PDB file of C-alpha atoms and ligand atoms in Angstrom:
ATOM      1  CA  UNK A 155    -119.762-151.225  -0.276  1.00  0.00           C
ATOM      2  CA  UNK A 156    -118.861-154.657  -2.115  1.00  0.00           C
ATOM      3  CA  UNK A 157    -122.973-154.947  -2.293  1.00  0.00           C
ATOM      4  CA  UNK A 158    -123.590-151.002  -3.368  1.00  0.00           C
ATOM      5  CA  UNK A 159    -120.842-152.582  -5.958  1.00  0.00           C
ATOM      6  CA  UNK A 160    -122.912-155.604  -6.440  1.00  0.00           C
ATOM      7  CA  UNK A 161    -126.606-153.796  -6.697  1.00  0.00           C
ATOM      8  CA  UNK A 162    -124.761-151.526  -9.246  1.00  0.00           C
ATOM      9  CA  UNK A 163    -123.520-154.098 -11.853  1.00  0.00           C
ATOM     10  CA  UNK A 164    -126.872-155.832 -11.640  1.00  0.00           C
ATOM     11  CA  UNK A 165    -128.295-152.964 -12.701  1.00  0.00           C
ATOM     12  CA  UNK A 166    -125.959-153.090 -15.425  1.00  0.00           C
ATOM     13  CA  UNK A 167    -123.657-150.207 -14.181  1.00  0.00           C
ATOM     14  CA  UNK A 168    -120.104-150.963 -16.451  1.00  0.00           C
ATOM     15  CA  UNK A 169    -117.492-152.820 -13.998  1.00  0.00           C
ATOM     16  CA  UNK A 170    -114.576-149.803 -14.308  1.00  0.00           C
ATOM     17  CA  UNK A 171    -117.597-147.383 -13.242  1.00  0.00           C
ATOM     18  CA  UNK A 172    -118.901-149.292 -10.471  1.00  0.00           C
ATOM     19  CA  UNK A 173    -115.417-149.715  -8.845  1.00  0.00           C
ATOM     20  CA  UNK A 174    -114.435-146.049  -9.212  1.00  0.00           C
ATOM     21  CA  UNK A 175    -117.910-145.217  -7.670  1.00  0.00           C
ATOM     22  CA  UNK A 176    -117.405-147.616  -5.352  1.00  0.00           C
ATOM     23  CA  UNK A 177    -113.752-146.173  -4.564  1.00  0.00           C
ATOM     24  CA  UNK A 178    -114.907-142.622  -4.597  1.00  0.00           C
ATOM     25  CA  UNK A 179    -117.520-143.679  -1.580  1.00  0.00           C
ATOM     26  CA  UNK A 180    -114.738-145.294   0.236  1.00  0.00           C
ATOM     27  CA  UNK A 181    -112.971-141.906   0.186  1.00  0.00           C
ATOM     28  CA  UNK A 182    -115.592-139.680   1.381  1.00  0.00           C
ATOM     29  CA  UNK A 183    -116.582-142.407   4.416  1.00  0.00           C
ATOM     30  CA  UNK A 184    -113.259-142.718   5.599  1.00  0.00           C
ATOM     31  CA  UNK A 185    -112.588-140.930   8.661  1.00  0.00           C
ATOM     32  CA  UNK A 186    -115.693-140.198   9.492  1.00  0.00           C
ATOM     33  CA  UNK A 187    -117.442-140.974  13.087  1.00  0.00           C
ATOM     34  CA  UNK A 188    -120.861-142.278  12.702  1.00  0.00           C
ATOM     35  CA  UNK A 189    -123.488-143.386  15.399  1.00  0.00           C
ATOM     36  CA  UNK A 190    -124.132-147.033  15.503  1.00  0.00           C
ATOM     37  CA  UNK A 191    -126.863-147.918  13.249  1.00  0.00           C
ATOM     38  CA  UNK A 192    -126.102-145.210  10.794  1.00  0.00           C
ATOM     39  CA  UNK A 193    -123.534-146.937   8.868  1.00  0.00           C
ATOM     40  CA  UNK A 194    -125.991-147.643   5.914  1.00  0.00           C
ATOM     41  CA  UNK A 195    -127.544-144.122   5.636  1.00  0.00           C
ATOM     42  CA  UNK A 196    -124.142-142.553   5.392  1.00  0.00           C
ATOM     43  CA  UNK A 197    -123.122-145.457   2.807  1.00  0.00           C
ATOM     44  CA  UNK A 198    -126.610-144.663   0.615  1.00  0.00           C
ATOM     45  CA  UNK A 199    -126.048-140.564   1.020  1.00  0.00           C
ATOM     46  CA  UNK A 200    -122.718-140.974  -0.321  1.00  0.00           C
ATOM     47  CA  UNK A 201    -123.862-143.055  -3.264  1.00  0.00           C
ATOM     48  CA  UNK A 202    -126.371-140.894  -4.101  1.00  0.00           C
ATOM     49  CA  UNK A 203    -123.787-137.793  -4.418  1.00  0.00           C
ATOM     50  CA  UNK A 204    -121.358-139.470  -6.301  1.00  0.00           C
ATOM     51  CA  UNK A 205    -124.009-140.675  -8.891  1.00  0.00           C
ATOM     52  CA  UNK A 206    -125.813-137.353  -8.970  1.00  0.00           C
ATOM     53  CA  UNK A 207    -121.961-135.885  -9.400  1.00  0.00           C
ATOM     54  CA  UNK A 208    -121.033-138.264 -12.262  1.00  0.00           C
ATOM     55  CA  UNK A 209    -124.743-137.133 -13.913  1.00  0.00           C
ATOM     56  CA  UNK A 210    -124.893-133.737 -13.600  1.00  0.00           C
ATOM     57  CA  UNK A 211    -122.377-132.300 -16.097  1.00  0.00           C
ATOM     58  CA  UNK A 212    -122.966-128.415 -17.076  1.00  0.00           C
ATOM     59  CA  UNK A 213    -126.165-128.431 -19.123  1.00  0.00           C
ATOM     60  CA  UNK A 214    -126.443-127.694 -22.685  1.00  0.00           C
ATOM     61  CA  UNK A 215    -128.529-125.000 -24.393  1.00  0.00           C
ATOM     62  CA  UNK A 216    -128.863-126.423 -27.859  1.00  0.00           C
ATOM     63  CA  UNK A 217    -131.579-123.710 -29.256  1.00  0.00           C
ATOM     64  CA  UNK A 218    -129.178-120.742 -28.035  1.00  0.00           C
ATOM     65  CA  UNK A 219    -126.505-122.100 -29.500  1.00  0.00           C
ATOM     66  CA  UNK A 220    -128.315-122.553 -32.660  1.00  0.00           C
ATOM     67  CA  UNK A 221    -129.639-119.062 -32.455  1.00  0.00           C
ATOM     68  CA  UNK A 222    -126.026-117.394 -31.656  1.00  0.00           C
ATOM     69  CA  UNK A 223    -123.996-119.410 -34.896  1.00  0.00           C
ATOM     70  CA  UNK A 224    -123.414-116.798 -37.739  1.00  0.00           C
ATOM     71  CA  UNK A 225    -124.138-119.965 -40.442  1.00  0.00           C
ATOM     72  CA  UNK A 226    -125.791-123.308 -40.028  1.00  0.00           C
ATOM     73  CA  UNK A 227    -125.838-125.241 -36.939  1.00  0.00           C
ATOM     74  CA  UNK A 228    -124.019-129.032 -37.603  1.00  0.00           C
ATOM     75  CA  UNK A 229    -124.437-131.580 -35.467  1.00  0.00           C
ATOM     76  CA  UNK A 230    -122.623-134.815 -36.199  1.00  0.00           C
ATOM     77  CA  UNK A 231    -124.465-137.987 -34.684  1.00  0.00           C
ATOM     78  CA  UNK A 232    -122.139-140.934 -33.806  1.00  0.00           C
ATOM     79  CA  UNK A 233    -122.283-144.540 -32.261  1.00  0.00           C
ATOM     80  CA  UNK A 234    -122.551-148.397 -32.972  1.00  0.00           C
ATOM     81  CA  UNK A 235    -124.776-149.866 -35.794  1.00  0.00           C
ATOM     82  CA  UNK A 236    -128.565-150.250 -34.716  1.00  0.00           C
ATOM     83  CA  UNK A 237    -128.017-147.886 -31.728  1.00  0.00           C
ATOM     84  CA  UNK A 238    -130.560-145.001 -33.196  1.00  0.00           C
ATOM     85  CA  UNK A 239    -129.023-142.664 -34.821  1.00  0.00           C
ATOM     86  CA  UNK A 240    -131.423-141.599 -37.960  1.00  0.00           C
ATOM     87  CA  UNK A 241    -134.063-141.956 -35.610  1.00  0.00           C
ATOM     88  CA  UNK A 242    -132.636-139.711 -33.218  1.00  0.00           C
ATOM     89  CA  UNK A 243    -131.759-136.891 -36.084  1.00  0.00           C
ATOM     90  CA  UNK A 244    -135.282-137.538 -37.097  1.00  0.00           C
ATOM     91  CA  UNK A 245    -136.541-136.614 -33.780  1.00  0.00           C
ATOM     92  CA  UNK A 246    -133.855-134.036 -33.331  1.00  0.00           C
ATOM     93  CA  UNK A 247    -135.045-132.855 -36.655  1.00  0.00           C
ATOM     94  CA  UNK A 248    -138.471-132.813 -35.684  1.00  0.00           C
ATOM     95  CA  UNK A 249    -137.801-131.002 -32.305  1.00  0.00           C
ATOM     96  CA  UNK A 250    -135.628-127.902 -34.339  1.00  0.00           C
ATOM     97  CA  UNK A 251    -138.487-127.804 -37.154  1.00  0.00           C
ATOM     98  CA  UNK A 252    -138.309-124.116 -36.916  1.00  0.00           C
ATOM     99  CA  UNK A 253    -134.687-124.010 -37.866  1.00  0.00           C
ATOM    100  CA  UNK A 254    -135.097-125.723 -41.234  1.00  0.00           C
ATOM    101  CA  UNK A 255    -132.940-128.591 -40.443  1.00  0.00           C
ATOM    102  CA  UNK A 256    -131.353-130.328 -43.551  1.00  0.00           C
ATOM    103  CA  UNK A 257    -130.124-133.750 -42.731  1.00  0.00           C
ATOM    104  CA  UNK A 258    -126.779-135.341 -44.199  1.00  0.00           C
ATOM    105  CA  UNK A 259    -126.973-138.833 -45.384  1.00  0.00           C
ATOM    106  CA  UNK A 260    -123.570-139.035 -44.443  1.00  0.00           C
ATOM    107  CA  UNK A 261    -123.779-143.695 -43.806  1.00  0.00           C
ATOM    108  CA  UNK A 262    -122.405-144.310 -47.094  1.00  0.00           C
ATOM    109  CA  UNK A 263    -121.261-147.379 -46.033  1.00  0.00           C
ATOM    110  CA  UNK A 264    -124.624-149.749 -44.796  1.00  0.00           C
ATOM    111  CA  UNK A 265    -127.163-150.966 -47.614  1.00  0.00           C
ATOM    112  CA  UNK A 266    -130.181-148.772 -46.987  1.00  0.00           C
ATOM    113  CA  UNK A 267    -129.019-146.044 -44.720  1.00  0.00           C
ATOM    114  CA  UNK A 268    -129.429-143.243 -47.214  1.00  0.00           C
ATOM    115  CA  UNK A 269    -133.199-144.232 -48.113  1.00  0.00           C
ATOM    116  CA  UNK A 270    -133.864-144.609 -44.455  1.00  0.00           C
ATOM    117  CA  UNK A 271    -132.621-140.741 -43.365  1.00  0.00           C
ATOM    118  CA  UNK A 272    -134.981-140.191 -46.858  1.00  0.00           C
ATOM    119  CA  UNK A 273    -137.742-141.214 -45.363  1.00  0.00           C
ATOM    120  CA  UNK A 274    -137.542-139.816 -41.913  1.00  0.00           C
ATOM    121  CA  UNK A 275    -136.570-136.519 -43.656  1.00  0.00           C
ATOM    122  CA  UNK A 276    -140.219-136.894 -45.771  1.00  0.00           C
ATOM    123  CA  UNK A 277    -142.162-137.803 -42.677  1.00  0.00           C
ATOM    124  CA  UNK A 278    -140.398-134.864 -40.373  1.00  0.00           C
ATOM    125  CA  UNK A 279    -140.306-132.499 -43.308  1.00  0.00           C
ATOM    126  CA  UNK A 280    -136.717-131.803 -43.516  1.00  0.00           C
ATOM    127  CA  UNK A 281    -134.454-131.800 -46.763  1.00  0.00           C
ATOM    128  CA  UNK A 282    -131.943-134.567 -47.231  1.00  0.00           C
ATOM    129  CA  UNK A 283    -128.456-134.053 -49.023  1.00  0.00           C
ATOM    130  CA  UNK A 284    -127.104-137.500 -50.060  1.00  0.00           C
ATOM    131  CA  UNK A 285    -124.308-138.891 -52.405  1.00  0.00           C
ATOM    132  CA  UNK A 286    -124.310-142.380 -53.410  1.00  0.00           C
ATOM    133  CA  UNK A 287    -123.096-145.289 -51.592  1.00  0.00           C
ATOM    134  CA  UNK A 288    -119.817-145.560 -51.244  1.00  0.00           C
ATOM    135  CA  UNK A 289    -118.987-141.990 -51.912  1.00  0.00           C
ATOM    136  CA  UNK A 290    -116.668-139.710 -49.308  1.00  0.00           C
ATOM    137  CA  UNK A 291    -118.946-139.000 -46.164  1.00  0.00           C
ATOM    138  CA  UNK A 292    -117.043-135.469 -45.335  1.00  0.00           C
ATOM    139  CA  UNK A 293    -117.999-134.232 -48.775  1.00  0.00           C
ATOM    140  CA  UNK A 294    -121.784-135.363 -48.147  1.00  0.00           C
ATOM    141  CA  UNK A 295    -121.703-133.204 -44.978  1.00  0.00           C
ATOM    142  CA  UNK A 296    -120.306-130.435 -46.091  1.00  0.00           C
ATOM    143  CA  UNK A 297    -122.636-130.387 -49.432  1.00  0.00           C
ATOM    144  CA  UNK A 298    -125.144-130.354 -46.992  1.00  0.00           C
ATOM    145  CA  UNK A 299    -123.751-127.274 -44.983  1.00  0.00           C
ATOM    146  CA  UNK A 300    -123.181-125.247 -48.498  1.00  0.00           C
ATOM    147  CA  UNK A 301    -126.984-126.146 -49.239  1.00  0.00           C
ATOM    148  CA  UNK A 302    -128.189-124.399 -45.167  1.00  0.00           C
ATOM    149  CA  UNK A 303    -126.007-121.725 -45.991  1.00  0.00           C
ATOM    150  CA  UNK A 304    -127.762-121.510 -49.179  1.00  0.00           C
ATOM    151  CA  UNK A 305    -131.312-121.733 -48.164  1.00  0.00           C
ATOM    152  CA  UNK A 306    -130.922-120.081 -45.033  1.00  0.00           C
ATOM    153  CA  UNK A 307    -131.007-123.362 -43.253  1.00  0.00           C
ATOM    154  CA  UNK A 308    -129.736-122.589 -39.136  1.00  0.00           C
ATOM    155  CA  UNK A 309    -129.127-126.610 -39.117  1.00  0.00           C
ATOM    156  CA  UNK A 310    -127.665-129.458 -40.140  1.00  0.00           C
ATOM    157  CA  UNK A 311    -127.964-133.052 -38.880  1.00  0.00           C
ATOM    158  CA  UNK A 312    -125.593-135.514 -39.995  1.00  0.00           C
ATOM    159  CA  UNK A 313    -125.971-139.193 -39.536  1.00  0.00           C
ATOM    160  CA  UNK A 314    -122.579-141.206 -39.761  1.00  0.00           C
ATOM    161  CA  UNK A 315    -121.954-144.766 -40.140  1.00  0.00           C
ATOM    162  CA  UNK A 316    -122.013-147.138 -37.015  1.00  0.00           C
ATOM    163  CA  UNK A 317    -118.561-147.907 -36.371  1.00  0.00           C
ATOM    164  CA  UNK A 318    -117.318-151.140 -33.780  1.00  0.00           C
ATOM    165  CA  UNK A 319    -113.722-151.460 -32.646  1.00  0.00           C
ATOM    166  CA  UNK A 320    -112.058-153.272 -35.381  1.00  0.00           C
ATOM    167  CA  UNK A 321    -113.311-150.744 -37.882  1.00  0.00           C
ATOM    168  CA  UNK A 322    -109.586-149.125 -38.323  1.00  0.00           C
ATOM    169  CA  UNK A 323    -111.231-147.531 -41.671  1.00  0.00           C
ATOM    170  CA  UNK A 324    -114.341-146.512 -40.623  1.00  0.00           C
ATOM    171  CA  UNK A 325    -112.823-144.814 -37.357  1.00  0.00           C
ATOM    172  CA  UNK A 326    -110.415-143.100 -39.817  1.00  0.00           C
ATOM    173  CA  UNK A 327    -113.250-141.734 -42.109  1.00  0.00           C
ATOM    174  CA  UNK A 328    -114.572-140.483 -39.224  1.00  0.00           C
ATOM    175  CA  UNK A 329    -112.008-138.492 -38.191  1.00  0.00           C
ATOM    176  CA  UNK A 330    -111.579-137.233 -41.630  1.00  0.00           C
ATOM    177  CA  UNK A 331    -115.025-135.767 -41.737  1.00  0.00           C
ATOM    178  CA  UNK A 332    -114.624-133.809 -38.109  1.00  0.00           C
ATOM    179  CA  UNK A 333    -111.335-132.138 -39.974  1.00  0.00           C
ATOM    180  CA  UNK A 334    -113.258-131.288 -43.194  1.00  0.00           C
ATOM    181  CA  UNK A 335    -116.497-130.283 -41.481  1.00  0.00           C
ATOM    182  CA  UNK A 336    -115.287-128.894 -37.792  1.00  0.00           C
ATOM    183  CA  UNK A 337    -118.879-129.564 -36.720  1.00  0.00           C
ATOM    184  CA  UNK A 338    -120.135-127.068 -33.490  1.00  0.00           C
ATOM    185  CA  UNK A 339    -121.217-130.825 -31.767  1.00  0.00           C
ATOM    186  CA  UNK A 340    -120.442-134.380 -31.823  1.00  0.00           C
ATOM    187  CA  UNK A 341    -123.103-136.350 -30.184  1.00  0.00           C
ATOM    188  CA  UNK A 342    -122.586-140.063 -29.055  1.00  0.00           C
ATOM    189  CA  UNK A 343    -126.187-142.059 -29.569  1.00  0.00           C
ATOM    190  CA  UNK A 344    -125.827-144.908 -26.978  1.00  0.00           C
ATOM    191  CA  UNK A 345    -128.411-148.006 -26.468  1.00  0.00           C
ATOM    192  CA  UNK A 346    -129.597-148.131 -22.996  1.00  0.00           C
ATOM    193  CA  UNK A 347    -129.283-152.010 -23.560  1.00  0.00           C
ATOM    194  CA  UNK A 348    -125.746-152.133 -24.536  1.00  0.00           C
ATOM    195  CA  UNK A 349    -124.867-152.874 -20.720  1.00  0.00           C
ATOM    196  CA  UNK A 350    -121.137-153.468 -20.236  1.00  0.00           C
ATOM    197  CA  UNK A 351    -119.544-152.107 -23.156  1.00  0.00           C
ATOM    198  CA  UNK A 352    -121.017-149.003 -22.794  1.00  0.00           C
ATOM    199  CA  UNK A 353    -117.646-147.968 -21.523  1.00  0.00           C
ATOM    200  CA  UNK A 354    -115.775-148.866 -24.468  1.00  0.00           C
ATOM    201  CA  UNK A 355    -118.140-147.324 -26.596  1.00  0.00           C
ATOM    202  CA  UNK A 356    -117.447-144.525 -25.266  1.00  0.00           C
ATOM    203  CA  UNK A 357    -113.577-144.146 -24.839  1.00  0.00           C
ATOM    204  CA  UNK A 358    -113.514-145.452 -28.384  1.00  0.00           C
ATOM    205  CA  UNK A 359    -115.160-142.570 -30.241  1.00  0.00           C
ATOM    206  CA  UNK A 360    -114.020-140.069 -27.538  1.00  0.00           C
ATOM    207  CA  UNK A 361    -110.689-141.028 -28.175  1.00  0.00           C
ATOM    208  CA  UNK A 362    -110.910-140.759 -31.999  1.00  0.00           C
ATOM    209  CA  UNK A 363    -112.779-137.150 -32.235  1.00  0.00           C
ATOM    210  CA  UNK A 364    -113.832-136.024 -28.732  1.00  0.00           C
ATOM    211  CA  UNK A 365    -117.524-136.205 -27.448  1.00  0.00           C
ATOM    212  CA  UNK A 366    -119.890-132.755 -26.967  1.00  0.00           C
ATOM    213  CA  UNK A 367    -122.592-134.559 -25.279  1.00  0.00           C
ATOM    214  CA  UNK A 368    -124.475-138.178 -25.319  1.00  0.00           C
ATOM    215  CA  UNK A 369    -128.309-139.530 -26.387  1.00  0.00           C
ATOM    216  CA  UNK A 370    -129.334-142.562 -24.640  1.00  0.00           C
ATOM    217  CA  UNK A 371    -131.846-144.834 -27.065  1.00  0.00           C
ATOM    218  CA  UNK A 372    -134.837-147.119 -25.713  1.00  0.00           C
ATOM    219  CA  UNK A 373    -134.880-146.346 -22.492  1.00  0.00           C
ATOM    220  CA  UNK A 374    -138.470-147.128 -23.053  1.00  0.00           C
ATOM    221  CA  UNK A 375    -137.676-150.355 -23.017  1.00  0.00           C
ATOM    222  CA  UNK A 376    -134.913-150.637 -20.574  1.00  0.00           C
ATOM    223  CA  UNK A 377    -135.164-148.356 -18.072  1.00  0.00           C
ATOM    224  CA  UNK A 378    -132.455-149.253 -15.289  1.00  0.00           C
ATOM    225  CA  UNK A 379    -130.465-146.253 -15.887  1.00  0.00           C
ATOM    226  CA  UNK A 380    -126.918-147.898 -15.553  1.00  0.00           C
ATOM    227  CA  UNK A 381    -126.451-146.878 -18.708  1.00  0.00           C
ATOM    228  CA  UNK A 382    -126.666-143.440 -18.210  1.00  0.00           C
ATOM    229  CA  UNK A 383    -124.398-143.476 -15.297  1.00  0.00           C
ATOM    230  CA  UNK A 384    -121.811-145.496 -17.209  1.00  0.00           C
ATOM    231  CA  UNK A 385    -121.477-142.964 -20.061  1.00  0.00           C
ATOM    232  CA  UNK A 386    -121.685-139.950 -17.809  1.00  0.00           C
ATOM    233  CA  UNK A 387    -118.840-140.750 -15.541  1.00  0.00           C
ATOM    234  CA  UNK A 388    -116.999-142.201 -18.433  1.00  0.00           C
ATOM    235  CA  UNK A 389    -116.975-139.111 -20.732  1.00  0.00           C
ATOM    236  CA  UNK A 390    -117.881-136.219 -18.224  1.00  0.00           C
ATOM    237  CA  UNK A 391    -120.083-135.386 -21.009  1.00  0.00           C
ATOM    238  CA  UNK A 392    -124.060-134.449 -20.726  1.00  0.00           C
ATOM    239  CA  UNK A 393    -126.567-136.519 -21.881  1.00  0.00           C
ATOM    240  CA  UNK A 394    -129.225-134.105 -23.596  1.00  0.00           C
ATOM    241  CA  UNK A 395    -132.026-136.894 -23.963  1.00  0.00           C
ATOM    242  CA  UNK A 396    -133.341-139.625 -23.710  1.00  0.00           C
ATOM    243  CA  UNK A 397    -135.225-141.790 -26.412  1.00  0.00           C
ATOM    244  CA  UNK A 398    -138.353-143.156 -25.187  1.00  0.00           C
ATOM    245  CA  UNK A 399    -139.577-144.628 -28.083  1.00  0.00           C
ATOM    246  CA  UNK A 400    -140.393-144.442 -31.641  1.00  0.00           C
ATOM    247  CA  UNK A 401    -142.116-141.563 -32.521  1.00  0.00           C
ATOM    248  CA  UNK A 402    -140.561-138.472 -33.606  1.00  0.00           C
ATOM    249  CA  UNK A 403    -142.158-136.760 -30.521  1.00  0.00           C
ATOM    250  CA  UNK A 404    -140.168-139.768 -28.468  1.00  0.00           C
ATOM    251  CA  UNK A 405    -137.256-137.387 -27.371  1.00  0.00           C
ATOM    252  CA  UNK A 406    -137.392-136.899 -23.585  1.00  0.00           C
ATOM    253  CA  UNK A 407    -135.226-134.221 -21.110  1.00  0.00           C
ATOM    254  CA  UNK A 408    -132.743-136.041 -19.325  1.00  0.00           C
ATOM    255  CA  UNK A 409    -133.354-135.861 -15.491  1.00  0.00           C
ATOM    256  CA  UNK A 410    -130.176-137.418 -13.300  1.00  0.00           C
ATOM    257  CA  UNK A 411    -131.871-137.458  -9.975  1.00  0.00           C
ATOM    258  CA  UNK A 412    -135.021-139.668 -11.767  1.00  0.00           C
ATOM    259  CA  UNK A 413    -132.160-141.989 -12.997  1.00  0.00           C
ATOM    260  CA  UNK A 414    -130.840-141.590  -9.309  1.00  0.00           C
ATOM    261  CA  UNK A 415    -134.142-143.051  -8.120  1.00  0.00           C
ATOM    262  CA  UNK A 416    -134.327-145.645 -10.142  1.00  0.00           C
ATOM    263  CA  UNK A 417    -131.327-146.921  -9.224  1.00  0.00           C
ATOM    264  CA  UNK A 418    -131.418-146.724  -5.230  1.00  0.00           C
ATOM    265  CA  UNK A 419    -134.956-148.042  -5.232  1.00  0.00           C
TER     266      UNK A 419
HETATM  267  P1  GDP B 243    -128.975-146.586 -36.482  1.00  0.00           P
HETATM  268  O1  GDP B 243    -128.461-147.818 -37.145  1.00  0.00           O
HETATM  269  O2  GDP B 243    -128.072-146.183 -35.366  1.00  0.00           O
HETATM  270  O3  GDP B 243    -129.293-145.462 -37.405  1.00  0.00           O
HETATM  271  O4  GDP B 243    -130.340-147.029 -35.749  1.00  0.00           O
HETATM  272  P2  GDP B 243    -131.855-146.747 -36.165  1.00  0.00           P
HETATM  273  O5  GDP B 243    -132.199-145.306 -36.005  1.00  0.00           O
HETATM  274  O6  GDP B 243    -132.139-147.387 -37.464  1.00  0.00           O
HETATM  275  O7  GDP B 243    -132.611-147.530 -34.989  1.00  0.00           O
HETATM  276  C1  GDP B 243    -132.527-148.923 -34.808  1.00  0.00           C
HETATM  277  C2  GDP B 243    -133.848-149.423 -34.253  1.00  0.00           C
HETATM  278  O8  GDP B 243    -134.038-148.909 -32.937  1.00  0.00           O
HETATM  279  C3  GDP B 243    -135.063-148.976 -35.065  1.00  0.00           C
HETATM  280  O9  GDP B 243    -135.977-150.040 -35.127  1.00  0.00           O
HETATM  281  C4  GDP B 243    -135.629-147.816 -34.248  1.00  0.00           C
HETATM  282  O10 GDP B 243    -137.017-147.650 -34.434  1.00  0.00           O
HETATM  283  C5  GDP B 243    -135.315-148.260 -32.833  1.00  0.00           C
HETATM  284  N1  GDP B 243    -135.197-147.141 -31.899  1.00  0.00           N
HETATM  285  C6  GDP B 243    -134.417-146.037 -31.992  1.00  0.00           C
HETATM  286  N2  GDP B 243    -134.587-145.249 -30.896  1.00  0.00           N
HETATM  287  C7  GDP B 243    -135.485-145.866 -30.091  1.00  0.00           C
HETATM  288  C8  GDP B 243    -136.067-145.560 -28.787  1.00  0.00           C
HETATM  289  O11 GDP B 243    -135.770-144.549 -28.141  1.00  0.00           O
HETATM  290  N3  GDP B 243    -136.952-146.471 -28.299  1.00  0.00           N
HETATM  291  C9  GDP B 243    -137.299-147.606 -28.961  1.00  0.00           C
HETATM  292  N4  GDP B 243    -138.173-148.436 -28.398  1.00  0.00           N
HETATM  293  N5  GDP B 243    -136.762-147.918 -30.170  1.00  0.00           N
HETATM  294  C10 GDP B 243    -135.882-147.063 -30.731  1.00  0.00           C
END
């Protein structure tokens, strides 16, 4: 087991994960009688349930959902600087089309943000409703819920500023525009790279508004899946997709027992 624990933060599996994993194995093993030479199998078999266990959170149906709200549809996207969030609501946007999306350039806080949700709303086809910079995010967001309701919009897609630890005021902004807006989802967008802290990503903005469900970025480029195991078993929260890359068509089902396999092999 101190290997399986081993093999599992090489893979970049977060250290509180890999022990509880690692616990949860001991717990199912012990007790048991096993033939000689069977030790291993029994081991890998109860890996493989706890991962699959920690993955496979009750799946989302984000087009009924849509469909069944009497209103617009908001989704707020939330996570770390750089970790893809307008490109995910681009994608998202892209992947709802027939819903009308408008997106909120709710970052009023980073240099650029608002002409960057511009553009992927031009290229995707989707309105954007934006303030300027510096201006309260909650009343960007729900501008941009009076215009769906208006046009007959079913969603809205709100980016949100990337937010670390020691932003007290940024965390507190945030939790203002959950009360204004009381959005149907909150959506964590997590880099597959981000290793380690992936845990404290995630107890940081679950802690401050409570997590829906998770998108893991560039797993295109890092594909080890520890990631994904780290933020499942942290939040108990499904992850809907993954990004694969940087296209708008880039948005890819999330499969737990492919992660699974990557991960055992
Ligand atoms: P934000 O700061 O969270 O809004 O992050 P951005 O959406 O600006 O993304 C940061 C960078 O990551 C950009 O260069 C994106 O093109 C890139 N990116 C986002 N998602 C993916 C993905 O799934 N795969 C790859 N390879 N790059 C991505």
């Amino acid at each position: 087991i101190k290997e399986l624990q081993l093999a599992m933060l090489e893979n970049d599996v977060a250290l509180e994960v890999a022990e509880r994993i690692c616990d949860d194995i001991r717990k199912e093993i012990r007790g048991k009688f096993v033939r000689k030479g069977k030790i291993e199998e029994l081991i890998k078999h109860a890996l493989r349930n706890a991962m699959l266990d920690a993955m496979k959170q009750d799946s989302m149906d984000i087009e009924g959902m849509v469909k069944k709200k009497d209103g617009p549809f908001t989704i707020i996207f939330l996570g770390f600087n750089g970790t893809g969030k307008s490109t995910t609501i681009a994608k998202f946007a892209h992947k709802f089309r027939k819903y009308n999306p408008i997106l909120a350039a709710a970052d009023t806080f980073r240099a650029a943000s608002i002409e960057q949700i511009e553009i992927h709303g031009q290229r995707v086809g989707a309105r954007v409703v934006k303030h300027g910079y510096g201006s309260d995010a909650a009343a960007v967001i729900f501008d941009a819920k009076k215009a769906a309701l208006a046009s007959g919009s079913k969603l809205v897609l709100a980016d949100t500023a990337g937010r670390s630890h020691s932003n007290v005021n940024l965390m507190d902004e945030l939790k203002k525009i959950v009360r204004v807006n009381s959005p149907d989802l909150k959506i964590l967008v997590l880099d597959s790279i981000t290793g380690n802290d992936i845990f404290d990503q995630c107890r940081l903005f679950n802690d401050a508004v409570g997590i829906d469900a998770i998108i893991l970025t560039k797993a295109d480029v890092y594909d080890k899946g520890g990631s994904a195991l780290s933020a499942a078993h942290t939040l108990k929260k499904p992850i809907l997709y993954l990004g694969v890359g940087q296209e708008y068509d880039d948005l890819k089902e999330f499969s737990p027992e492919e992660i699974v396999d990557s991960l055992l092999a």
